[in-house]
Amino acid sequence: MDGAGCRLKSRATLPRTHYNTKFNKTYPSHAMPNSHDIADCITENLNQYFRDLNGEPPSNVYDMVLFQVEKPLLKRVMDECSGNQCRAAEVLGMNRNTLRKKLVQHGLLTS
């Protein structure tokens, strides 16, 4: 799942606002990624993955996809938050300890 040919648009085409229930904020549409672009990219890569199997049974597809999506997400948010794990955890909507665990799993932080 290398994402070759997949591009995320710079401006979103989601509804005018997106509601985040955890922090009770409303975000302008230009601040949100286009979920259809992300979904299309994942679908395109999954289609290629299944073609490449040539009849072999797939396994652990869910974990594989999450791992591929999660690492760049974590890296980008950590960069945006200048390495501040508390802020990054807030941005991601997760507990700081959960974030630390995921950063270690992805090799983005040494334990």
Tab-separated table of C-alpha atoms in Angstrom:
chain	number	residue	atom	x	y	z
A	1	MET	CA	0.000	0.000	0.000
A	2	ASP	CA	2.346	2.694	-1.219
A	3	GLY	CA	-0.289	5.265	-2.169
A	4	ALA	CA	1.224	5.797	-5.603
A	5	GLY	CA	-1.079	8.011	-7.583
A	6	CYS	CA	-3.162	8.928	-4.543
A	7	ARG	CA	-3.362	12.607	-3.801
A	8	LEU	CA	-5.291	14.417	-1.136
A	9	LYS	CA	-6.850	17.646	-2.275
A	10	SER	CA	-5.655	20.778	-0.558
A	11	ARG	CA	-9.190	21.998	0.063
A	12	ALA	CA	-11.952	19.827	1.389
A	13	THR	CA	-15.309	19.283	-0.219
A	14	LEU	CA	-17.081	18.133	2.924
A	15	PRO	CA	-20.180	19.911	4.193
A	16	ARG	CA	-19.562	23.489	5.329
A	17	THR	CA	-18.728	22.436	8.894
A	18	HIS	CA	-17.714	19.295	10.731
A	19	TYR	CA	-18.772	18.789	14.334
A	20	ASN	CA	-16.284	17.314	16.779
A	21	THR	CA	-18.313	16.076	19.754
A	22	LYS	CA	-15.341	15.530	22.066
A	23	PHE	CA	-14.215	19.146	21.998
A	24	ASN	CA	-17.511	20.721	20.947
A	25	LYS	CA	-15.883	22.661	18.113
A	26	THR	CA	-16.985	23.393	14.606
A	27	TYR	CA	-14.352	23.324	11.881
A	28	PRO	CA	-14.560	25.116	8.529
A	29	SER	CA	-14.644	22.752	5.593
A	30	HIS	CA	-11.278	23.941	4.256
A	31	ALA	CA	-9.639	22.659	7.468
A	32	MET	CA	-10.933	19.109	7.032
A	33	PRO	CA	-9.439	16.477	4.733
A	34	ASN	CA	-11.720	15.209	2.016
A	35	SER	CA	-12.853	11.853	3.379
A	36	HIS	CA	-13.730	10.664	-0.117
A	37	ASP	CA	-10.161	11.253	-1.311
A	38	ILE	CA	-8.750	9.286	1.618
A	39	ALA	CA	-11.289	6.492	1.155
A	40	ASP	CA	-10.588	6.378	-2.589
A	41	CYS	CA	-6.864	6.107	-1.952
A	42	ILE	CA	-7.347	3.261	0.520
A	43	THR	CA	-9.779	1.497	-1.820
A	44	GLU	CA	-7.370	1.821	-4.744
A	45	ASN	CA	-4.539	0.334	-2.697
A	46	LEU	CA	-6.716	-2.472	-1.325
A	47	ASN	CA	-7.828	-3.372	-4.837
A	48	GLN	CA	-4.178	-3.629	-5.869
A	49	TYR	CA	-3.370	-5.667	-2.747
A	50	PHE	CA	-6.068	-8.230	-3.541
A	51	ARG	CA	-4.995	-8.397	-7.200
A	52	ASP	CA	-1.402	-9.001	-6.125
A	53	LEU	CA	-2.452	-11.965	-3.980
A	54	ASN	CA	-3.166	-14.002	-7.131
A	55	GLY	CA	-5.621	-16.257	-5.330
A	56	GLU	CA	-3.677	-16.548	-2.072
A	57	PRO	CA	-5.884	-16.045	0.992
A	58	PRO	CA	-5.545	-12.616	2.601
A	59	SER	CA	-4.906	-12.277	6.315
A	60	ASN	CA	-4.849	-9.474	8.868
A	61	VAL	CA	-6.072	-6.921	6.330
A	62	TYR	CA	-7.677	-4.756	9.012
A	63	ASP	CA	-4.490	-4.479	11.067
A	64	MET	CA	-2.418	-3.915	7.922
A	65	VAL	CA	-4.577	-1.001	6.792
A	66	LEU	CA	-4.725	0.590	10.235
A	67	PHE	CA	-0.958	0.340	10.610
A	68	GLN	CA	-0.403	1.954	7.196
A	69	VAL	CA	-2.809	4.817	7.907
A	70	GLU	CA	-1.941	5.347	11.554
A	71	LYS	CA	1.810	5.965	11.210
A	72	PRO	CA	1.666	8.963	8.841
A	73	LEU	CA	-1.274	10.342	10.828
A	74	LEU	CA	0.660	10.161	14.089
A	75	LYS	CA	3.807	11.590	12.512
A	76	ARG	CA	1.973	14.516	10.935
A	77	VAL	CA	0.076	15.404	14.117
A	78	MET	CA	3.243	15.155	16.219
A	79	ASP	CA	5.007	17.462	13.752
A	80	GLU	CA	2.085	19.893	13.858
A	81	CYS	CA	2.226	19.880	17.672
A	82	SER	CA	6.032	20.318	17.734
A	83	GLY	CA	6.430	16.978	19.500
A	84	ASN	CA	4.087	17.891	22.365
A	85	GLN	CA	2.406	14.579	23.182
A	86	CYS	CA	-0.282	16.087	25.396
A	87	ARG	CA	-1.393	18.441	22.632
A	88	ALA	CA	-1.115	15.724	19.968
A	89	ALA	CA	-3.236	13.373	22.077
A	90	GLU	CA	-5.859	16.111	22.386
A	91	VAL	CA	-5.812	16.750	18.630
A	92	LEU	CA	-6.185	13.014	17.952
A	93	GLY	CA	-8.889	12.585	20.586
A	94	MET	CA	-7.039	9.927	22.532
A	95	ASN	CA	-5.377	9.439	25.882
A	96	ARG	CA	-1.705	10.494	26.054
A	97	ASN	CA	-0.661	7.025	27.232
A	98	THR	CA	-2.432	5.487	24.236
A	99	LEU	CA	-0.613	7.921	21.967
A	100	ARG	CA	2.754	7.027	23.525
A	101	LYS	CA	2.048	3.317	23.032
A	102	LYS	CA	1.192	3.894	19.369
A	103	LEU	CA	4.263	6.083	18.816
A	104	VAL	CA	6.480	3.300	20.177
A	105	GLN	CA	4.685	0.663	18.050
A	106	HIS	CA	5.350	2.701	14.915
A	107	GLY	CA	8.960	3.462	15.801
A	108	LEU	CA	8.229	7.162	16.167
A	109	LEU	CA	9.313	7.181	19.811
A	110	THR	CA	11.765	5.016	21.692
A	111	SER	CA	10.445	3.575	24.949
